[in-house]
Structure formats: C-alpha cells, structure tokens
Amino acid sequence: MNTKKIFVTKPSLAPLSEFLPYLEKIWESGTITNGGPMHEDLEDRLCDYLGVEHISLFCNGTIALVTALQSLRITGEVITTPYSFVATAHSLLWNGIKPIFVDVDPKTLNIDYRKIEAAISPQTTAILGVHCYGNPCEVKEIQSIADVYNLKVIYDAAHAFNVKKNGQSILQYGDLSVLSFHATKVFNTFEGGAIISPNKKTKQRIDYLKNFGFANETTVVAPGINGKMSEINSAFGLLQLQKIDALINRREQIDKIYRKLLKNINGIKLFENEMGVSGNYSYFPILVEDGFFRTRDELYDHLKKYEIFSRRYFYPLISEFPMYKGLPSSAQSNLPNATKASREILCLPIYPELSDDEINFICKSIIST
Ligand code: T4K
C-alpha cells in the first residue's frame, strides 16, 4: 500500500540553495518588479529556448489571455472550444466578447477546424484555439479559414511550452500565443504567463497594456492592467530554465512507462503521440470507455482510496458552467465529442519526481478490484 499522496502534478522545485544567490542579487539591486534585470534576462533566454522572436512576461496566463485579446482589439464573437480550463472562455467575457463554442475532434480533443466555418457570423472577429494537453491544433487549416474570413487567431498555449511540430515552435502560429507558467505547468515561475508576439510593435503594445497602458511617464495609451511579472518569479524562471530539458526528458520516460503498462486494457483508451510533434508530456490523459469494468467517476474515486489523486481535466465542460450554459452554442447537441470526452477523461499523475514504482502502483491500482 502506498503511504504517500500522489497528486496529478507536483511543481518541480530546484534546490533552495540554488535559488538563494538569485534572491541575493535581487536584494542587492533593489529592483523587485516593473521590468527589472531578471525579468529582461528571462525574456531573452525564453526567446532563445523556445525559438521565438518576441515574448512578454505576465503575472499569470489568465491576465495574459485577457491582454492578448485586448491588444488585438477583438470584439463581438469569438469561436472557441468548450474543452479547456475555464480561464480560456473567461478571458473572452472579461473583454465583453461572446464565446461561440465549436465541438472538438475526438482524436485530439482540440477544436475541430472542419466545424469552424459553420459557426462564423458577421460578428465573428477571431478564433481562440487551445493546444489541449500540449497537442498542437491544426494550425495551418485554422489559418486558412481565418484568412478567408479576415479573422484573428489566438492560441491558448498554456499547455504547450516548447512544443514543436516538424522542428518549428507551435508558438509561432496565429497572431498571438499565450503561455501559462503556473505551478502545475511543465515550466513554472510559481505563478506566471507570457504572450508570444510576431513583431516588435505588437510586443510593445502588449508591454504597455500589462503596465496600466503607460507608454512613458506621462502617457497612457489604453486602459491597461497590472499584468507584470515580479523579479522573484522571473528569477525562479531563470533557475528552472536551466533544468527544463532534464525535466521534460523524465516526463517522456513516464509517458513511455504508462503506455507500456496500460496498453491492451479493455476500455482504457490512450491518445497517440502525433507524428512529427516534439511534445512536452505535460499531461497523461486516458479515456475510460464503456468496455472498462468501472465508470470514469468510479475509477477516479477508486484511485483516491489509494491516495492517488487523478483529475478530470476537463469536466465539466466550460459550456456547462452557469455563465455559459445559456448560449445557443453550449447545447450538448452542438458538442457531442466534447461532452463524451468530458465524461470519460481522466488525467493520471505525471511529474518529474514520480518514481517508476509509483507509476507501477498507479497502473496496478487502476485494474485492481
Ligand atoms: N488556459 C488553460 C488551457 C489552462 O489550463 C490554464 C490553467 C489557463 C489558461 C490559465 O493559466 P493561469 O492563469 O493558471 O496561469 C490548475 C491550475 O491552477 C491552472 O493553472 C491550470 N490551467 C489548470 C489546468 O489546473 P486546479 O484547480 O486543478 O489546480 P490545483 O490547485 O487543484 O492543483 C492540482 C494539483 O497540483 C494539486 O492537487 C496538488 C498539485 N499542486 C498544486 C499547486 C498549486 C502542488 O503540488 N503544488 C502547488 O503549488 O487548476
């Protein structure tokens, strides 16, 4: 019997002794926020690491999403997915935008590009896709639709840190991509987030917006917010970035072990890793289908008895929350694939410190009676 609680994820923390020199530097400099040296350094290093040109750091992914939409002056209706963390759609409401939910592709659980066109109206201004679990959306197909209808494309890339497709960063697609560096993410700064911009001008506007709209000491260009990342968060990011390759490698090993142990279990469906995609193994989702001897919720409760705390990301669907469920696009009949996935999904624990023994224990517990 396992004695230690196993959560769905656990933040990777470099040894405290390695963090202390960063803190000393902050104390010496006296700059603790507002674009200090650590913040600037982290922006540069992340650009290099991720293979992108322009990045703006934020205090969290949600404020980054809200600001990304504001920076592109998105209004009216935006086409998005109901199968995500609630922050995706909340960022639309914060901008006074109406979400239009489109069903997902059951193979990827990302927005089904084939269903986007039917949801476009004269009020549509943008598509907000989510690279769910770090699996890339069909970015080329989505861009082709956006080009025809003159729509902006924003990606909620909260799960997609360092994901590449055919050697190219997935974060370069669309008009903007938004990352989350929350404690539960592959790369974390305790709390944090970022926007990837295609050019300097867009980055500059975003940088104004995250600092109340200040362009200089006396000029405010827009009703911006306080979305800045502090020096402590930036410092932690710098430290984490040195470790990130090893952390992602360990996640890949865990993914492999799960696949070996869970293949051929009746009713447990795994998702294929897509060809040409170098992923980050941020989640390990399984579907608990009819053929399994327990329902998804029974399995979720069963695992809790063994102190294994899996999560039902994403259940309920965003479209089922009270502020969204009255929308015509929230009707279950419009979202059959998302609804089914949301009833069957279970995300198993995955984080670098998870031991091989613990993975074995989780897999044995899944099938134990
Ligand atoms: N878009 C998408 C697609 C997202 O998934 C998210 C966030 C966002 C946008 C918004 O980005 P941020 O504004 O958060 O940067 C978690 C996270 O809070 C959230 O960041 C994340 N997505 C979402 C998928 O999951 P909860 O409520 O499930 O987290 P919580 O606190 O229950 O943590 C899960 C487990 O992790 C815990 O059971 C234990 C472990 N844990 C957690 C924390 C915070 C730790 O061991 N240590 C910790 O400090 O939402």
Coordinates of C-alpha atoms in Angstrom, one line a residue, residues 4-320:
K4 CA 2.5 9.0 0.1
K5 CA -0.2 11.0 -1.6
I6 CA 0.2 11.1 -5.3
F7 CA -1.3 14.2 -6.9
V8 CA -1.9 14.7 -10.6
T9 CA 1.1 17.0 -10.7
K10 CA 3.7 18.5 -8.5
P11 CA 5.8 21.5 -9.1
S12 CA 9.4 20.8 -9.9
L13 CA 11.5 22.9 -7.5
A14 CA 15.2 23.3 -7.9
P15 CA 17.1 23.0 -4.5
L16 CA 16.5 26.1 -2.4
S17 CA 20.3 26.6 -2.0
E18 CA 20.4 27.2 -5.8
F19 CA 17.7 29.9 -5.6
L20 CA 19.4 31.9 -2.8
P21 CA 22.0 33.5 -4.9
Y22 CA 19.3 34.8 -7.2
L23 CA 17.5 36.3 -4.2
E24 CA 20.7 37.9 -3.0
K25 CA 21.1 39.6 -6.4
I26 CA 17.5 41.0 -6.2
W27 CA 18.2 42.3 -2.7
E28 CA 21.4 44.0 -3.9
S29 CA 19.8 45.5 -7.0
G30 CA 16.8 46.9 -5.1
T31 CA 14.6 46.4 -8.2
I32 CA 11.9 43.9 -7.3
T33 CA 9.4 44.4 -10.2
N34 CA 8.5 46.6 -13.2
G35 CA 10.8 45.1 -15.8
G36 CA 13.9 44.5 -13.7
P37 CA 17.1 42.8 -14.8
M38 CA 15.9 39.2 -14.1
H39 CA 12.7 39.9 -16.0
E40 CA 14.6 41.2 -19.0
D41 CA 17.0 38.3 -18.8
L42 CA 14.2 35.7 -18.7
E43 CA 12.5 37.2 -21.7
D44 CA 15.7 36.9 -23.7
R45 CA 16.5 33.4 -22.6
L46 CA 13.0 32.2 -23.2
C47 CA 13.1 33.6 -26.7
D48 CA 16.3 31.6 -27.4
Y49 CA 15.0 28.4 -25.7
L50 CA 11.6 28.4 -27.3
G51 CA 12.8 29.6 -30.7
V52 CA 10.5 32.7 -30.9
E53 CA 11.3 36.3 -31.5
H54 CA 9.3 38.3 -29.0
I55 CA 7.9 37.4 -25.6
S56 CA 6.2 39.5 -22.9
L57 CA 6.1 38.0 -19.4
F58 CA 3.0 38.2 -17.3
C59 CA 1.9 37.6 -13.7
N60 CA -0.2 34.6 -14.9
G61 CA -1.7 33.1 -18.0
T62 CA -5.2 34.4 -17.5
I63 CA -4.2 38.0 -17.4
A64 CA -2.0 37.3 -20.4
L65 CA -5.0 35.9 -22.3
V66 CA -7.2 38.9 -21.4
T67 CA -4.5 41.2 -22.5
A68 CA -3.8 39.3 -25.8
L69 CA -7.4 39.8 -26.8
Q70 CA -7.4 43.4 -25.8
S71 CA -4.2 44.1 -27.7
L72 CA -5.7 42.8 -31.0
R73 CA -8.9 44.9 -30.2
I74 CA -11.0 41.7 -30.5
T75 CA -14.8 42.4 -30.1
G76 CA -18.1 40.7 -30.9
E77 CA -18.0 36.9 -31.2
V78 CA -15.0 34.6 -30.9
I79 CA -15.0 30.9 -31.9
T80 CA -13.5 28.7 -29.3
T81 CA -13.5 25.3 -27.6
P82 CA -15.6 24.2 -24.6
Y83 CA -13.0 21.6 -23.8
S84 CA -10.4 23.6 -21.8
F85 CA -9.7 25.2 -18.4
V86 CA -12.4 27.8 -17.7
A87 CA -9.9 30.7 -18.0
T88 CA -9.9 30.3 -21.8
A89 CA -13.6 31.5 -22.1
H90 CA -13.4 33.8 -19.1
S91 CA -10.8 35.8 -20.9
L92 CA -13.5 36.5 -23.6
L93 CA -16.1 37.6 -21.0
W94 CA -13.5 39.9 -19.4
N95 CA -13.3 41.6 -22.8
G96 CA -17.1 41.8 -23.3
I97 CA -16.8 39.2 -26.1
K98 CA -19.4 36.4 -26.7
P99 CA -17.8 32.9 -26.9
I100 CA -19.2 30.7 -29.7
F101 CA -18.4 27.1 -28.8
V102 CA -17.4 24.6 -31.5
D103 CA -17.0 20.9 -30.9
V104 CA -13.7 19.1 -30.7
D105 CA -12.0 16.5 -32.8
P106 CA -12.3 13.2 -30.8
K107 CA -8.8 12.2 -31.9
T108 CA -7.0 15.3 -30.4
L109 CA -9.6 17.0 -28.2
N110 CA -8.7 20.2 -29.9
I111 CA -11.2 22.4 -31.7
D112 CA -12.4 20.7 -34.9
Y113 CA -11.4 23.0 -37.7
R114 CA -14.0 21.4 -40.0
K115 CA -16.7 22.8 -37.8
I116 CA -15.4 26.4 -37.5
E117 CA -16.8 27.8 -40.8
A118 CA -20.4 26.9 -39.9
A119 CA -20.1 28.9 -36.6
I120 CA -18.8 32.1 -38.3
S121 CA -21.3 35.1 -38.2
P122 CA -20.9 38.7 -39.3
Q123 CA -20.0 39.4 -35.6
T124 CA -17.1 36.9 -35.6
T125 CA -13.7 38.6 -35.2
A126 CA -11.4 35.8 -34.1
I127 CA -10.7 32.1 -33.4
L128 CA -9.3 31.2 -29.9
G129 CA -7.9 27.7 -30.1
V130 CA -6.3 25.7 -27.3
H131 CA -3.4 23.3 -27.8
C132 CA -5.0 20.9 -25.3
Y133 CA -2.5 18.8 -23.2
G134 CA 0.2 20.3 -25.5
N135 CA -1.1 18.6 -28.6
P136 CA -1.0 21.2 -31.4
C137 CA -4.2 22.4 -33.1
E138 CA -4.4 22.0 -36.9
V139 CA -2.8 25.4 -37.2
K140 CA -2.5 25.6 -41.0
E141 CA -6.1 24.7 -41.6
I142 CA -7.3 27.1 -38.9
Q143 CA -5.2 29.9 -40.5
S144 CA -6.6 29.2 -44.0
I145 CA -10.1 29.7 -42.6
A146 CA -9.1 32.9 -40.7
D147 CA -7.6 34.3 -43.9
V148 CA -10.7 33.7 -45.9
Y149 CA -12.9 35.4 -43.3
N150 CA -10.4 38.0 -42.1
L151 CA -10.3 36.7 -38.6
K152 CA -7.5 36.9 -36.0
V153 CA -6.2 33.7 -34.5
I154 CA -5.1 33.5 -30.8
Y155 CA -3.8 30.3 -29.3
D156 CA -4.2 29.5 -25.6
A157 CA -0.9 27.6 -25.4
A158 CA -1.0 27.3 -21.6
H159 CA -0.1 23.6 -22.0
A160 CA 2.3 23.9 -25.0
F161 CA 5.6 25.1 -23.5
N162 CA 8.3 24.2 -26.0
V163 CA 6.1 22.0 -28.2
K164 CA 7.4 21.8 -31.7
K165 CA 5.9 20.5 -34.9
N166 CA 8.3 19.5 -37.7
G167 CA 11.0 21.3 -35.8
Q168 CA 9.1 24.6 -35.6
S169 CA 7.8 26.1 -32.4
I170 CA 4.0 25.8 -32.3
L171 CA 4.0 29.2 -30.5
Q172 CA 4.8 30.9 -33.8
Y173 CA 1.4 30.2 -35.3
G174 CA -1.6 32.6 -35.2
D175 CA -1.5 36.3 -34.3
L176 CA -0.6 35.6 -30.7
S177 CA 0.1 32.6 -28.4
V178 CA -0.4 32.7 -24.6
L179 CA 1.6 30.5 -22.2
S180 CA 1.0 29.7 -18.5
F181 CA 3.8 29.3 -16.1
H182 CA 1.6 28.2 -13.2
A183 CA 3.0 25.9 -10.5
T184 CA 1.2 23.0 -12.2
K185 CA 2.8 23.5 -15.6
V186 CA 5.9 21.9 -17.2
F187 CA 7.8 25.2 -16.8
N188 CA 6.8 27.2 -13.8
T189 CA 7.6 30.5 -12.2
F190 CA 5.2 29.8 -9.2
E191 CA 2.6 32.0 -11.0
G192 CA 3.3 33.4 -14.4
G193 CA 2.5 33.6 -18.0
A194 CA 3.6 35.1 -21.3
I195 CA 2.4 36.3 -24.7
I196 CA 4.4 35.4 -27.8
S197 CA 4.2 38.2 -30.4
P198 CA 5.1 38.1 -34.1
N199 CA 6.8 41.6 -34.2
K200 CA 8.3 44.3 -32.0
K201 CA 5.3 46.7 -32.5
T202 CA 2.8 44.1 -31.1
K203 CA 5.1 43.3 -28.2
Q204 CA 5.4 47.0 -27.4
R205 CA 1.6 47.4 -27.3
I206 CA 1.3 44.3 -25.1
D207 CA 4.1 45.7 -22.8
Y208 CA 2.2 49.0 -22.4
L209 CA -1.1 47.1 -21.7
K210 CA 0.5 45.0 -19.0
N211 CA 1.7 48.1 -17.3
F212 CA -1.6 50.0 -17.0
G213 CA -1.2 51.3 -20.5
F214 CA 1.8 53.5 -19.8
A215 CA 3.8 54.3 -22.9
N216 CA 6.0 56.7 -20.9
E217 CA 5.9 58.5 -17.6
T218 CA 3.0 60.8 -18.6
T219 CA 1.3 59.0 -21.5
V220 CA -1.4 56.3 -21.1
V221 CA -2.4 54.8 -24.4
A222 CA -5.1 52.4 -23.3
P223 CA -6.9 51.1 -20.2
G224 CA -4.2 48.6 -19.4
I225 CA -4.0 46.3 -16.4
N226 CA -1.2 45.4 -14.0
G227 CA 0.0 42.1 -15.5
K228 CA 3.7 42.4 -14.7
M229 CA 5.9 39.5 -13.6
S230 CA 8.0 40.3 -10.5
E231 CA 11.7 39.8 -10.1
I232 CA 11.2 36.8 -7.8
N233 CA 9.1 35.0 -10.3
S234 CA 11.5 35.8 -13.1
A235 CA 14.5 34.6 -11.0
F236 CA 12.8 31.3 -10.4
G237 CA 12.1 31.0 -14.1
L238 CA 15.8 31.6 -14.9
L239 CA 16.7 28.8 -12.5
Q240 CA 14.0 26.4 -13.8
L241 CA 15.1 27.1 -17.4
Q242 CA 18.5 25.5 -16.6
K243 CA 16.8 22.3 -15.6
I244 CA 14.0 22.1 -18.1
D245 CA 15.4 19.7 -20.6
A246 CA 16.0 17.1 -17.9
L247 CA 12.5 17.7 -16.5
I248 CA 10.9 17.2 -19.9
N249 CA 13.0 14.0 -20.5
R250 CA 11.8 12.5 -17.3
R251 CA 8.2 13.2 -18.3
E252 CA 8.8 11.5 -21.6
Q253 CA 10.1 8.4 -19.7
I254 CA 7.0 8.4 -17.5
D255 CA 4.8 8.7 -20.6
K256 CA 6.5 5.6 -22.1
I257 CA 6.1 3.6 -18.9
Y258 CA 2.4 4.4 -18.7
R259 CA 1.9 3.4 -22.4
K260 CA 3.6 0.1 -21.8
L261 CA 1.6 -0.7 -18.7
L262 CA -1.7 0.5 -19.9
K263 CA -1.8 -0.8 -23.4
N264 CA -4.4 -3.6 -24.1
I265 CA -6.6 -2.9 -21.1
N266 CA -10.2 -3.3 -22.2
G267 CA -11.9 0.1 -22.1
I268 CA -8.9 2.2 -21.3
K269 CA -8.0 4.3 -24.3
L270 CA -4.7 6.2 -24.7
F271 CA -4.0 9.1 -27.1
E272 CA -1.4 8.6 -29.7
N273 CA 1.6 11.0 -29.7
E274 CA 1.3 12.8 -33.1
M275 CA 4.0 12.1 -35.7
G276 CA 6.4 15.0 -36.2
V277 CA 5.5 16.6 -32.9
S278 CA 8.0 17.0 -30.2
G279 CA 5.8 17.3 -27.1
N280 CA 6.3 18.3 -23.5
Y281 CA 4.4 15.4 -21.9
S282 CA 2.5 17.9 -19.7
Y283 CA -0.5 15.6 -19.1
F284 CA -1.2 11.9 -19.3
P285 CA -4.9 11.7 -20.3
I286 CA -6.8 8.4 -20.7
L287 CA -10.4 7.8 -21.7
V288 CA -12.4 5.4 -19.5
E289 CA -14.8 3.9 -22.0
D290 CA -17.8 1.7 -21.8
G291 CA -15.7 -1.5 -22.0
F292 CA -13.9 -0.9 -18.7
F293 CA -15.4 -2.5 -15.6
R294 CA -15.7 0.9 -13.8
T295 CA -17.1 4.2 -15.0
R296 CA -14.7 7.1 -15.1
D297 CA -16.0 8.5 -11.8
E298 CA -15.8 5.1 -10.1
L299 CA -12.2 4.9 -11.2
Y300 CA -11.5 8.4 -10.0
D301 CA -12.9 7.6 -6.6
H302 CA -11.3 4.1 -6.5
L303 CA -7.8 5.7 -7.0
K304 CA -8.5 8.1 -4.2
K305 CA -8.7 5.2 -1.8
Y306 CA -5.0 4.5 -2.7
E307 CA -4.1 8.2 -2.2
I308 CA -3.9 8.7 -5.9
F309 CA -5.4 12.0 -6.9
S310 CA -6.1 12.0 -10.6
R311 CA -8.0 14.9 -12.2
R312 CA -10.9 15.2 -14.6
Y313 CA -9.4 17.8 -16.9
F314 CA -11.8 19.0 -18.4
Y315 CA -15.0 18.2 -16.7
P316 CA -17.4 19.9 -16.6
L317 CA -17.1 21.5 -20.0
I318 CA -16.8 25.3 -19.9
S319 CA -20.1 25.4 -21.7
E320 CA -21.8 23.7 -18.7

